Coordinates of C-alpha atoms and ligand atoms in Angstrom, one line a residue:
M1 CA 54.5 6.1 88.3
T2 CA 53.1 7.1 84.9
L3 CA 53.2 4.9 81.8
Q4 CA 55.0 7.7 80.5
Q5 CA 57.7 7.4 83.0
R6 CA 58.2 3.9 81.8
P7 CA 59.4 3.8 78.4
S8 CA 62.2 1.9 79.0
R9 CA 60.7 -1.2 80.2
L10 CA 58.1 -1.1 77.6
T11 CA 60.6 -0.8 75.0
A12 CA 62.3 -4.0 76.9
F13 CA 58.7 -5.8 75.9
V14 CA 58.0 -4.6 72.5
G15 CA 61.3 -3.2 71.1
G16 CA 62.6 -6.5 70.3
S17 CA 59.7 -6.9 67.9
K18 CA 60.0 -4.0 66.1
R19 CA 60.8 -5.5 62.9
L20 CA 57.5 -7.8 63.3
F21 CA 55.8 -4.8 64.2
F22 CA 56.8 -2.9 60.6
L23 CA 56.5 -5.8 58.8
G24 CA 52.7 -6.2 59.9
L25 CA 51.8 -2.7 59.7
G26 CA 53.4 -2.2 56.2
S27 CA 51.9 -5.1 54.6
L28 CA 48.5 -4.2 56.0
A29 CA 48.9 -0.7 55.0
L30 CA 49.4 -1.9 51.4
V31 CA 46.2 -3.8 51.8
T32 CA 44.5 -0.4 52.8
A33 CA 45.8 1.3 49.9
G34 CA 44.8 -1.5 47.7
Q35 CA 41.5 -1.1 49.2
L36 CA 41.6 2.4 47.9
A37 CA 43.0 1.5 44.5
G38 CA 40.4 -0.7 44.0
P39 CA 37.2 1.8 43.0
L40 CA 40.0 4.0 41.0
I41 CA 40.7 1.2 38.7
M42 CA 36.6 0.6 38.3
R43 CA 36.7 4.5 37.2
N44 CA 39.5 4.0 35.0
I45 CA 37.6 1.4 32.9
I46 CA 34.1 3.2 33.3
D47 CA 35.4 6.6 32.5
V48 CA 38.4 5.7 30.0
R49 CA 38.0 2.5 28.4
I50 CA 34.7 2.1 27.8
P51 CA 33.7 5.3 26.0
R52 CA 37.1 4.5 24.0
A53 CA 36.0 1.0 23.2
D54 CA 39.4 0.0 24.3
V55 CA 38.7 -3.5 24.8
R56 CA 42.6 -4.5 25.1
G57 CA 42.7 -1.3 27.8
M58 CA 39.7 -2.8 29.5
V59 CA 40.9 -6.4 29.7
M60 CA 44.5 -4.8 31.1
S61 CA 42.6 -3.1 33.7
A62 CA 40.5 -5.9 34.7
L63 CA 43.7 -8.1 35.0
G64 CA 45.3 -5.3 37.1
Y65 CA 42.2 -5.3 39.2
L66 CA 42.4 -9.1 39.6
G67 CA 46.2 -9.1 40.3
L68 CA 45.5 -6.3 43.2
V69 CA 43.0 -8.4 44.6
L70 CA 45.0 -11.4 44.8
A71 CA 48.1 -9.4 46.1
M72 CA 45.8 -8.1 48.8
G73 CA 44.7 -11.4 49.7
G74 CA 47.9 -12.8 50.1
L75 CA 49.2 -9.6 51.9
N76 CA 46.3 -9.7 54.4
Y77 CA 47.3 -13.5 54.9
Y78 CA 51.1 -12.7 55.5
G79 CA 50.1 -9.4 57.5
T80 CA 47.6 -11.3 59.7
I81 CA 50.4 -14.3 60.6
V82 CA 53.3 -11.6 61.0
V83 CA 50.6 -10.0 63.6
A84 CA 50.0 -12.8 65.4
R85 CA 53.6 -13.8 65.8
L86 CA 54.3 -10.2 66.7
G87 CA 51.5 -10.6 69.6
L88 CA 52.8 -13.8 70.9
E89 CA 56.3 -12.9 71.2
I90 CA 55.4 -9.6 73.3
V91 CA 52.8 -11.8 75.5
T92 CA 55.6 -14.3 76.2
R93 CA 58.2 -11.7 77.2
I94 CA 55.8 -9.9 79.4
K95 CA 54.8 -13.0 81.0
E96 CA 58.2 -14.2 81.8
A97 CA 59.3 -10.9 83.3
L98 CA 56.0 -11.2 85.4
F99 CA 56.4 -14.3 86.5
S100 CA 59.7 -14.4 87.5
H101 CA 59.4 -11.0 89.2
L102 CA 56.5 -12.6 91.5
L103 CA 58.6 -15.5 92.2
T104 CA 61.3 -13.2 93.6
L105 CA 58.5 -10.9 95.9
P106 CA 58.4 -11.3 99.5
V107 CA 56.1 -14.1 101.1
S108 CA 53.9 -10.9 102.6
Y109 CA 52.9 -9.9 99.2
F110 CA 51.3 -13.1 98.6
D111 CA 49.4 -13.0 101.9
K112 CA 47.7 -9.7 100.7
H113 CA 46.9 -11.3 97.2
P114 CA 44.7 -14.3 96.4
V115 CA 45.5 -16.6 94.0
G116 CA 42.7 -15.5 91.7
E117 CA 43.8 -12.0 91.3
L118 CA 47.5 -12.8 90.7
M119 CA 45.9 -15.6 87.7
A120 CA 44.2 -12.8 86.0
R121 CA 47.4 -10.5 86.4
V122 CA 49.5 -13.3 84.7
E123 CA 47.0 -14.3 82.3
S124 CA 44.4 -11.7 81.0
D125 CA 46.2 -8.6 81.9
T126 CA 49.3 -9.6 79.6
E127 CA 46.8 -10.9 77.0
R128 CA 45.3 -7.4 76.8
V129 CA 48.7 -5.7 76.5
K130 CA 50.0 -7.9 73.8
E131 CA 46.5 -7.1 72.1
L132 CA 47.1 -3.3 72.2
F133 CA 50.9 -3.8 70.7
S134 CA 49.5 -6.2 67.9
R135 CA 46.3 -6.6 66.7
I136 CA 44.5 -3.8 68.1
G137 CA 47.5 -1.3 67.8
I138 CA 47.8 -2.4 64.1
T139 CA 43.9 -2.6 63.2
L140 CA 43.7 1.3 64.5
L141 CA 46.8 2.5 62.6
T142 CA 45.4 0.8 59.3
N143 CA 41.7 2.2 60.2
V144 CA 43.0 5.5 60.5
L145 CA 45.0 5.1 57.6
F146 CA 41.8 4.1 55.4
F147 CA 39.9 6.7 56.3
A148 CA 42.6 9.3 55.8
G149 CA 43.3 8.1 52.4
M150 CA 39.5 7.9 51.5
L151 CA 39.2 11.7 52.1
V152 CA 42.8 12.5 50.4
V153 CA 41.3 10.6 47.4
C154 CA 38.2 12.4 47.3
L155 CA 39.7 15.7 47.9
C156 CA 42.0 15.1 44.9
L157 CA 39.3 14.1 42.6
E158 CA 36.5 16.5 43.8
P159 CA 37.5 18.9 46.5
R160 CA 34.1 20.9 46.8
V161 CA 31.9 17.9 46.8
T162 CA 33.9 16.2 49.3
A163 CA 33.8 19.3 51.4
V164 CA 29.8 19.2 51.3
L165 CA 29.8 15.6 52.0
A166 CA 31.9 15.7 55.1
G167 CA 29.6 18.2 56.7
G168 CA 27.6 14.6 57.2
L169 CA 30.6 13.2 58.9
P170 CA 29.9 14.7 62.4
L171 CA 26.6 13.1 62.2
A172 CA 27.6 10.1 61.7
L173 CA 30.5 10.1 64.3
G174 CA 28.3 11.6 66.9
F175 CA 25.9 8.5 66.6
V176 CA 29.0 5.9 66.8
V177 CA 30.4 7.6 70.0
Y178 CA 27.0 7.4 71.2
F179 CA 26.5 3.9 70.8
F180 CA 29.8 2.9 71.9
D181 CA 29.4 4.9 75.0
K182 CA 26.5 2.8 76.0
L183 CA 28.0 -0.2 74.8
R184 CA 31.1 0.1 77.2
V185 CA 28.8 0.6 80.3
L186 CA 27.2 -2.8 79.5
Y187 CA 30.4 -4.5 78.5
D188 CA 31.9 -3.3 81.8
A189 CA 28.9 -4.8 83.7
S190 CA 29.5 -8.1 81.6
R191 CA 33.0 -8.2 82.6
T192 CA 32.3 -7.6 86.4
R193 CA 29.6 -10.5 86.2
Y194 CA 32.1 -12.6 84.6
A195 CA 34.6 -12.1 87.3
A196 CA 32.1 -13.1 89.9
V197 CA 31.2 -16.3 88.0
V198 CA 34.7 -17.2 87.7
A199 CA 35.2 -16.6 91.3
R200 CA 32.0 -18.6 92.3
V201 CA 33.2 -21.7 90.0
T202 CA 36.8 -21.6 91.8
E203 CA 35.4 -21.6 95.2
F204 CA 33.0 -24.3 94.6
V205 CA 35.1 -26.5 92.7
Q206 CA 37.9 -26.2 95.5
G207 CA 35.2 -26.9 98.0
A208 CA 33.4 -29.5 96.2
E209 CA 33.8 -31.9 99.2
I210 CA 32.8 -29.9 101.5
I211 CA 29.4 -28.7 99.4
R212 CA 28.5 -32.1 99.1
A213 CA 29.3 -33.4 102.6
F214 CA 26.8 -30.4 104.0
G215 CA 24.2 -31.1 101.3
R216 CA 24.5 -27.5 99.8
G217 CA 25.2 -28.7 96.2
R218 CA 21.8 -27.3 95.2
W219 CA 22.6 -23.9 96.8
A220 CA 25.9 -23.6 94.6
Y221 CA 24.0 -24.9 91.6
E222 CA 21.3 -22.1 92.2
S223 CA 23.9 -19.0 93.2
L224 CA 26.0 -20.1 90.2
E225 CA 23.0 -20.0 87.8
R226 CA 22.1 -16.7 89.4
E227 CA 25.4 -15.1 88.4
S228 CA 25.3 -16.8 85.2
R229 CA 21.9 -15.7 84.3
G230 CA 23.1 -12.1 85.8
K231 CA 26.3 -12.3 83.0
R232 CA 23.9 -13.4 80.2
D233 CA 21.4 -10.9 80.6
A234 CA 24.2 -8.2 80.6
D235 CA 25.2 -9.9 77.7
V236 CA 22.2 -10.2 75.8
K237 CA 21.6 -6.5 76.4
A238 CA 24.8 -5.3 75.1
S239 CA 24.5 -7.6 72.1
M240 CA 21.2 -6.0 71.6
L241 CA 22.5 -2.8 71.3
E242 CA 25.5 -3.5 69.3
Y243 CA 23.5 -5.2 66.8
S244 CA 21.1 -2.4 66.8
A245 CA 23.7 -0.1 66.1
M246 CA 25.2 -1.9 63.7
G247 CA 21.8 -2.3 62.1
A248 CA 21.0 0.9 62.2
L249 CA 24.6 1.9 60.7
G250 CA 24.1 -0.4 57.8
F251 CA 20.4 0.2 57.3
V252 CA 19.8 3.6 57.9
M253 CA 22.9 5.9 58.3
G254 CA 24.4 4.0 55.2
P255 CA 21.7 4.5 52.9
L256 CA 21.0 7.9 53.9
F257 CA 24.6 8.9 53.1
T258 CA 24.3 6.9 49.8
A259 CA 21.2 8.9 49.2
L260 CA 23.4 12.2 50.0
I261 CA 26.0 11.2 47.7
V262 CA 23.7 10.7 44.8
K263 CA 21.8 13.9 45.6
V264 CA 25.0 16.0 45.8
L265 CA 26.5 14.4 42.8
A266 CA 23.9 13.3 40.5
P267 CA 23.1 17.2 39.1
Q268 CA 26.9 17.2 38.3
I269 CA 26.6 14.1 36.1
V270 CA 23.6 15.4 34.4
T271 CA 25.8 18.6 33.6
G272 CA 28.7 16.8 32.7
A273 CA 30.9 18.3 35.2
M274 CA 31.6 15.0 36.9
T275 CA 31.7 11.4 35.5
L276 CA 30.0 8.4 36.5
G277 CA 33.5 7.0 37.6
T278 CA 33.9 9.3 40.0
L279 CA 30.3 8.8 41.3
L280 CA 31.2 4.8 41.7
V281 CA 34.2 5.9 43.7
F282 CA 32.3 8.0 46.0
L283 CA 29.5 5.3 46.2
E284 CA 32.0 2.6 46.9
Y285 CA 34.1 4.7 49.5
G286 CA 30.4 5.8 51.0
R287 CA 29.4 2.3 51.3
R288 CA 32.7 1.3 53.3
L289 CA 32.9 4.6 55.2
F290 CA 31.4 3.1 58.3
D291 CA 33.9 0.3 58.6
P292 CA 36.9 2.3 60.0
I293 CA 34.7 4.3 62.2
M294 CA 33.3 1.5 63.6
A295 CA 36.7 -0.2 64.2
I296 CA 38.3 2.7 65.6
A297 CA 35.1 3.2 68.2
E298 CA 35.3 -0.3 69.1
N299 CA 39.1 -0.7 69.7
I300 CA 39.6 2.6 71.7
R301 CA 37.9 0.7 74.3
A302 CA 40.4 -2.1 74.3
V303 CA 43.2 0.5 74.3
Q304 CA 41.9 1.9 77.5
Q305 CA 41.4 -1.5 79.1
A306 CA 44.9 -2.3 77.8
R307 CA 46.1 0.7 79.8
V308 CA 44.8 -0.3 82.8
S309 CA 46.3 -3.5 82.5
L310 CA 49.8 -2.6 81.4
K311 CA 49.5 0.1 84.8
R312 CA 48.8 -3.2 86.9
I313 CA 51.4 -5.1 85.4
F314 CA 54.2 -2.4 85.9
D315 CA 52.8 -1.8 89.2
I316 CA 54.0 -5.3 90.2
L317 CA 57.3 -5.2 88.5
D318 CA 57.9 -2.0 90.3
L319 CA 57.7 -3.9 93.5
E320 CA 61.0 -4.7 95.2
P321 CA 61.9 -8.2 95.7
E322 CA 62.9 -10.0 99.0
P323 CA 65.8 -8.2 100.4
G324 CA 69.2 -10.3 100.1
R325 CA 68.3 -11.1 96.5
G326 CA 70.8 -10.2 94.0
S327 CA 69.1 -7.3 92.3
T328 CA 68.6 -5.6 95.4
H329 CA 72.5 -5.7 96.5
A330 CA 72.8 -1.8 96.0
V331 CA 70.2 -1.0 98.2
C332 CA 71.2 -3.3 101.1
G333 CA 74.9 -3.4 100.5
P334 CA 76.6 -6.5 99.9
S335 CA 75.2 -9.9 100.8
H336 CA 77.4 -12.6 102.4
E337 CA 77.3 -16.1 101.4
A338 CA 75.6 -17.7 104.3
R339 CA 77.7 -19.4 106.8
F340 CA 76.8 -21.4 109.9
Q341 CA 79.5 -22.8 112.3
H342 CA 78.3 -21.5 115.7
D343 CA 74.9 -20.4 116.5
I344 CA 71.5 -18.7 115.4
E345 CA 70.3 -16.2 117.6
F346 CA 66.9 -14.3 118.0
R347 CA 67.7 -11.0 119.9
H348 CA 64.7 -8.8 121.3
V349 CA 62.7 -9.7 118.1
W350 CA 59.5 -8.1 117.8
F351 CA 57.3 -8.8 114.7
R352 CA 53.9 -7.8 113.5
Y353 CA 52.1 -8.6 110.2
K354 CA 49.2 -5.8 110.7
E355 CA 50.0 -2.2 112.5
E356 CA 49.1 -2.4 116.2
E357 CA 48.9 -6.1 116.3
W358 CA 52.3 -7.6 117.7
V359 CA 52.6 -11.2 117.0
L360 CA 56.0 -12.0 118.4
K361 CA 57.1 -9.7 121.5
D362 CA 60.6 -9.5 122.4
V363 CA 61.7 -13.1 121.4
S364 CA 65.1 -13.8 122.5
F365 CA 66.8 -17.3 121.9
R366 CA 69.6 -19.2 120.7
V367 CA 69.8 -22.1 118.7
P368 CA 73.6 -24.0 118.9
R369 CA 74.7 -25.6 115.7
G370 CA 73.8 -29.3 116.3
A371 CA 71.0 -28.5 119.0
N372 CA 67.7 -29.7 118.6
I373 CA 65.0 -26.9 119.9
A374 CA 61.5 -27.5 120.3
L375 CA 58.9 -24.6 120.1
V376 CA 55.6 -25.4 121.9
G377 CA 52.6 -23.3 123.0
P378 CA 48.8 -22.6 122.5
S379 CA 47.8 -22.0 118.9
G380 CA 48.0 -18.4 117.9
S381 CA 51.2 -17.5 120.3
G382 CA 53.4 -16.9 117.4
K383 CA 55.3 -20.3 116.8
T384 CA 54.9 -20.6 113.0
T385 CA 55.8 -16.8 113.0
A386 CA 59.2 -18.0 114.5
I387 CA 60.0 -20.3 112.2
A388 CA 58.7 -17.9 109.1
L389 CA 61.2 -15.4 110.4
L390 CA 64.0 -18.1 110.6
C391 CA 63.4 -19.0 107.0
R392 CA 63.4 -15.3 106.5
F393 CA 59.8 -15.2 104.9
Y394 CA 59.4 -11.7 106.9
E395 CA 62.0 -9.4 108.2
P396 CA 61.8 -8.6 112.0
T397 CA 59.9 -5.7 112.6
R398 CA 62.5 -4.7 115.6
G399 CA 65.4 -6.5 116.9
E400 CA 67.7 -9.0 115.1
I401 CA 68.3 -12.2 114.1
L402 CA 72.0 -13.3 113.8
V403 CA 74.0 -16.0 112.3
D404 CA 77.5 -16.6 113.6
G405 CA 76.9 -12.8 114.8
T406 CA 75.9 -11.7 111.2
R407 CA 72.7 -10.4 110.7
L408 CA 70.5 -12.7 109.2
S409 CA 69.3 -9.9 106.4
E410 CA 72.6 -9.2 105.5
L411 CA 73.3 -13.0 104.1
D412 CA 72.7 -14.1 100.9
L413 CA 69.2 -15.2 100.7
E414 CA 69.5 -17.8 98.6
S415 CA 72.5 -19.6 99.9
W416 CA 70.7 -19.0 103.5
R417 CA 67.4 -21.0 102.3
H418 CA 69.8 -23.6 100.9
K419 CA 70.9 -24.6 104.2
I420 CA 67.4 -25.0 105.5
G421 CA 65.2 -27.9 105.1
L422 CA 61.6 -27.2 105.4
V423 CA 58.4 -28.7 106.4
L424 CA 55.4 -26.9 107.0
Q425 CA 52.3 -27.7 108.7
D426 CA 50.1 -28.1 106.0
V427 CA 52.2 -30.2 103.3
Y428 CA 52.2 -29.1 100.2
L429 CA 53.0 -31.7 97.3
F430 CA 53.7 -30.9 93.4
P431 CA 51.4 -32.9 91.1
G432 CA 53.7 -35.3 89.5
T433 CA 55.4 -38.5 90.0
V434 CA 56.8 -38.8 93.7
L435 CA 60.5 -38.8 92.1
E436 CA 59.9 -35.3 91.0
S437 CA 58.0 -34.2 93.9
V438 CA 60.4 -35.1 96.3
R439 CA 63.2 -33.4 94.5
V440 CA 61.2 -30.4 93.5
Y441 CA 61.8 -31.0 89.7
N442 CA 65.7 -30.6 90.5
D443 CA 67.7 -33.1 88.4
E444 CA 71.0 -32.4 90.2
I445 CA 69.6 -34.7 92.8
P446 CA 70.0 -38.1 91.2
D447 CA 67.2 -40.5 91.7
L448 CA 69.5 -42.9 94.4
A449 CA 69.5 -39.9 96.7
V450 CA 65.7 -39.3 96.3
R451 CA 65.6 -43.1 97.3
K452 CA 67.6 -42.8 100.3
A453 CA 66.0 -39.8 101.5
L454 CA 62.6 -41.5 101.0
S455 CA 64.3 -44.6 103.0
T456 CA 65.7 -42.2 105.7
A457 CA 62.2 -40.4 106.1
Q458 CA 60.6 -44.0 106.5
A459 CA 58.7 -43.2 103.5
L460 CA 60.0 -45.9 101.0
E461 CA 58.2 -48.8 102.3
F462 CA 54.6 -47.4 101.3
V463 CA 56.0 -45.5 98.1
E464 CA 57.1 -48.9 96.9
R465 CA 53.7 -49.9 97.2
L466 CA 52.3 -47.4 95.3
P467 CA 51.7 -48.6 91.6
G468 CA 54.7 -47.3 89.9
G469 CA 56.9 -46.8 92.9
L470 CA 59.2 -43.5 92.5
G471 CA 57.2 -43.1 89.4
A472 CA 53.8 -43.3 90.9
E473 CA 51.4 -40.0 90.4
I474 CA 50.9 -37.9 92.9
R475 CA 47.8 -35.7 92.4
E476 CA 47.0 -32.2 93.1
R477 CA 47.9 -31.0 96.7
G478 CA 48.6 -34.7 97.3
S479 CA 44.9 -35.6 97.3
N480 CA 45.7 -39.3 96.8
L481 CA 47.7 -39.5 99.9
S482 CA 46.8 -40.2 103.4
A483 CA 48.0 -37.1 105.7
G484 CA 50.7 -39.3 107.1
E485 CA 52.1 -40.4 104.0
K486 CA 52.3 -36.8 102.7
Q487 CA 54.1 -35.7 106.2
L488 CA 56.5 -38.8 105.5
L489 CA 57.3 -37.3 101.8
A490 CA 57.8 -33.7 103.2
F491 CA 60.4 -35.1 105.3
A492 CA 62.0 -37.0 102.3
R493 CA 61.7 -33.9 100.3
A494 CA 63.5 -31.5 103.2
L495 CA 66.2 -34.5 103.6
A496 CA 66.9 -34.8 99.8
F497 CA 68.4 -31.3 99.8
A498 CA 70.9 -32.4 102.2
P499 CA 69.8 -29.4 104.7
E500 CA 72.2 -28.2 107.5
I501 CA 69.3 -27.0 109.5
V502 CA 65.6 -28.4 109.8
V503 CA 63.2 -26.5 110.3
L504 CA 59.8 -28.4 110.7
D505 CA 56.0 -27.1 111.9
E506 CA 54.6 -30.5 112.8
A507 CA 51.1 -31.4 111.2
T508 CA 48.5 -31.6 114.2
A509 CA 46.2 -34.2 112.2
S510 CA 46.9 -37.2 114.2
V511 CA 47.4 -40.1 112.6
D512 CA 47.2 -43.9 113.2
A513 CA 49.5 -45.8 115.3
K514 CA 51.8 -47.8 112.7
T515 CA 52.0 -44.2 110.8
E516 CA 52.5 -42.3 113.8
R517 CA 55.8 -44.8 114.7
L518 CA 56.7 -44.3 110.9
V519 CA 56.5 -40.4 111.5
S520 CA 58.4 -40.6 115.0
R521 CA 61.2 -42.3 113.2
G522 CA 61.5 -40.1 110.1
M523 CA 61.4 -37.5 112.4
A524 CA 64.2 -38.6 114.6
E525 CA 66.4 -39.5 111.7
L526 CA 65.7 -35.9 110.2
T527 CA 66.8 -33.9 113.0
K528 CA 69.7 -36.6 113.7
G529 CA 73.1 -34.7 113.5
R530 CA 71.3 -31.9 112.5
T531 CA 70.4 -28.1 113.9
S532 CA 66.5 -28.6 114.4
V533 CA 64.0 -26.0 115.2
V534 CA 60.4 -27.9 115.6
V535 CA 57.3 -26.7 116.1
A536 CA 56.0 -29.6 118.3
H537 CA 53.0 -31.3 118.3
R538 CA 54.4 -34.7 118.9
L539 CA 55.6 -35.8 122.2
S540 CA 58.9 -37.5 121.1
S541 CA 60.2 -34.2 119.5
I542 CA 59.9 -32.6 122.9
M543 CA 61.5 -35.3 124.8
N544 CA 64.2 -35.1 122.5
A545 CA 64.7 -31.5 122.5
D546 CA 67.9 -29.9 124.1
E547 CA 66.0 -26.9 124.7
I548 CA 61.9 -26.4 124.8
L549 CA 60.5 -22.8 124.3
F550 CA 57.2 -22.3 125.7
F551 CA 55.4 -19.4 123.6
K552 CA 52.7 -17.7 125.3
E553 CA 50.8 -14.7 123.4
G554 CA 54.1 -13.7 121.4
R555 CA 56.5 -14.5 124.4
I556 CA 58.5 -16.9 125.5
A557 CA 57.1 -17.8 128.9
A558 CA 59.6 -20.3 130.0
R559 CA 62.4 -22.3 128.6
G560 CA 64.2 -25.5 129.6
R561 CA 64.3 -29.3 129.5
H562 CA 61.0 -31.2 129.5
E563 CA 61.4 -32.5 133.0
E564 CA 62.4 -29.0 134.3
L565 CA 59.1 -27.3 132.7
V566 CA 57.0 -30.1 133.7
A567 CA 58.4 -29.5 137.4
A568 CA 58.8 -25.7 137.2
F569 CA 55.9 -24.7 135.0
P570 CA 52.1 -25.8 135.7
E571 CA 51.1 -24.1 132.6
Y572 CA 53.4 -26.1 130.5
A573 CA 52.4 -29.5 132.2
E574 CA 48.9 -28.6 131.5
L575 CA 49.5 -27.6 127.8
V576 CA 51.6 -31.0 127.4
R577 CA 48.6 -33.1 128.8
L578 CA 46.3 -31.4 126.8
Q579 CA 47.9 -31.3 123.6
F580 CA 49.7 -34.7 123.7
P581 CA 46.8 -37.1 123.7
S582 CA 49.4 -39.8 123.7
V583 CA 50.0 -38.7 127.3
R584 CA 46.6 -39.9 128.1
S585 CA 46.7 -43.3 126.3
A586 CA 50.4 -44.0 126.7
G587 CA 50.1 -47.1 124.8
A588 CA 49.5 -45.6 121.4
T589 CA 53.3 -44.7 121.6
E590 CA 55.0 -47.1 123.6
D591 CA 58.5 -45.4 124.1
A592 CA 56.4 -42.3 125.2
A593 CA 55.3 -43.6 128.6
L594 CA 59.1 -44.4 129.6
F595 CA 59.5 -40.5 129.2
V596 CA 56.5 -39.2 130.7
P597 CA 56.8 -38.2 134.4
A598 CA 54.4 -40.6 136.6
A599 CA 52.9 -38.1 138.1
L600 CA 51.9 -36.4 134.8
A601 CA 51.1 -39.6 133.1
A602 CA 48.6 -40.4 136.2
N603 CA 47.3 -36.6 135.8
G604 CA 46.5 -37.1 132.2
G605 CA 45.1 -40.4 132.9
A606 CA 42.5 -39.1 135.1
S607 CA 41.2 -36.4 132.7
Ligands
ADP1 P1 51.1 -20.5 115.9 O1 51.7 -21.1 115.0 O2 51.6 -20.5 117.3 O3 49.7 -21.4 115.9 P2 51.2 -18.2 114.3 O4 52.5 -17.5 114.5 O5 50.7 -19.2 113.1 O6 50.8 -18.9 115.6 O7 50.1 -17.1 114.5 C1 50.2 -15.8 115.2 C2 49.3 -15.1 115.3 O8 49.9 -14.3 113.7 C3 48.0 -15.2 115.1 O9 47.2 -14.5 115.7 C4 47.4 -15.4 113.7 O10 46.1 -15.0 113.3 C5 48.3 -14.3 113.1 N1 48.9 -14.5 111.7 C6 49.4 -15.7 111.3 N2 50.1 -15.5 110.0 C7 49.4 -14.5 109.6 C8 49.5 -13.6 108.2 N3 50.0 -14.1 107.3 N4 49.0 -12.5 108.3 C9 48.5 -11.8 109.7 N5 48.3 -12.5 110.5 C10 49.0 -13.7 110.7
MG2 MG1 51.4 -22.8 113.8

């Protein structure tokens, strides 16, 4: 879609601020008119008042000039504020639209677009568009107006002389265009460098620990320095060229043009065909001639950039939201409020992230209400993918997932996700207090419910030991908590939302024996009386499962209860032995030993 085909959306961004736009444009256009009028008042003083020795008139004109200057100052102040306000209104509207749309996009979108890129979209692209419709747009318009105004006044005063002088303009314009074209290349280079520097800084700050741990600090510093120097050199070159161009305009082209004016006008003044006042007007206008030309040349570049930014913003806004969200009902047919009374069924589900790489192959299983299902299998076998499909982060490529016989894709997405309490393998905690992090800023969940969730999840004990308790601050990504503590908080978060179904990807990181006990108990509480689908990395989880699905290369290779599988499926027994260290040192989880068949425990102990 091109920009021309998207006028309605553009109107939505800018239309609401039409009044401000015209107020800003109007007041700055008046300032421009004032700039044009100033020399005309001087002309009146020189040509009319002085020869007549009209002191009163002179004073009046001078006062008029003063009034004009003051009014222009005031209008300029007002106009500038209006334009700034206009810009802020527009950028806020675009950012809101963009961010709220990003929140509705399918998870697969975020797989493909790194954080840095999205930040750039939301931050810098919107800023550029804002500039286009406020400062740049109005600067361009007023400068075009100024230039045209000068031309008109000059033509009215001295048509023939103006025509002669205008002959010198193409030269000046050619000069400006040439320089700004060169500058554009340099500035593009500088921006590319800048992006590289920002990317480096982001990487290095995120990986600060690793860089230090592996003694790569010096290397990081030097490589950043290289990038920065590259940017500096590009900037220096650009500045040199820019100031040379401005210098050339100011010190060479300007005086040359002034000389041209004097050369053309002087003979006429000598013969009396032209007045001194008119010469003054021409000289004044000539002096400022390059201001609008420069301003236009400079801002044309910004217009091009803003067009690119606008296109990128629209490209995002044009993306379809996740199916099943309110706005796509028309496409997918009406969604049903999710209801779950009987069972969830994966029926011949195939799935791939990329062409030709099947991650799930003909996966079928049933989760009756109230059952605890465990997914086990080697890493990369598709377990996490299966639960991602269950949460409808992705749609099955083939086959279907049914809830009480209704296709998952036909259910209202919000109401389905509402039923699920999700705990992912890598726990992400929002920075802020424990309270807000656990209830994800949802005030509808009272403090007491959070406390209860923490208690059930076995997290209350350690939270109360934190300074501030529920009000204790969690740092970014929970960096001030241990892996086990984060896990417990994630349980509490899932519990606080009172889910019907618990979907859990157990963390693989091992924790100390005491935390392990807490996590196991938290798990048991979390799944008690609920339907649960758990990617199990913990022996107690598979022991308690009603059914274990053994994933291998995207297929369910075996299923059954733990004892059955151990007896019937050597591959499973081997995996359990390798994956659950607690089998080898059964002492770590006291009750685990009770569940491990003697043969397996002996086998494990031998390795
Ligand atoms: P498991 O949880 O059993 O370890 P996953 O479901 O995470 O396995 O991954 C199964 C396969 O899918 C792996 O080969 C993995 O590389 C691939 N995969 C996982 N997530 C993505 C993704 N977002 N984009 C592309 N490929 C992915
Ligand atoms: Mg996984």
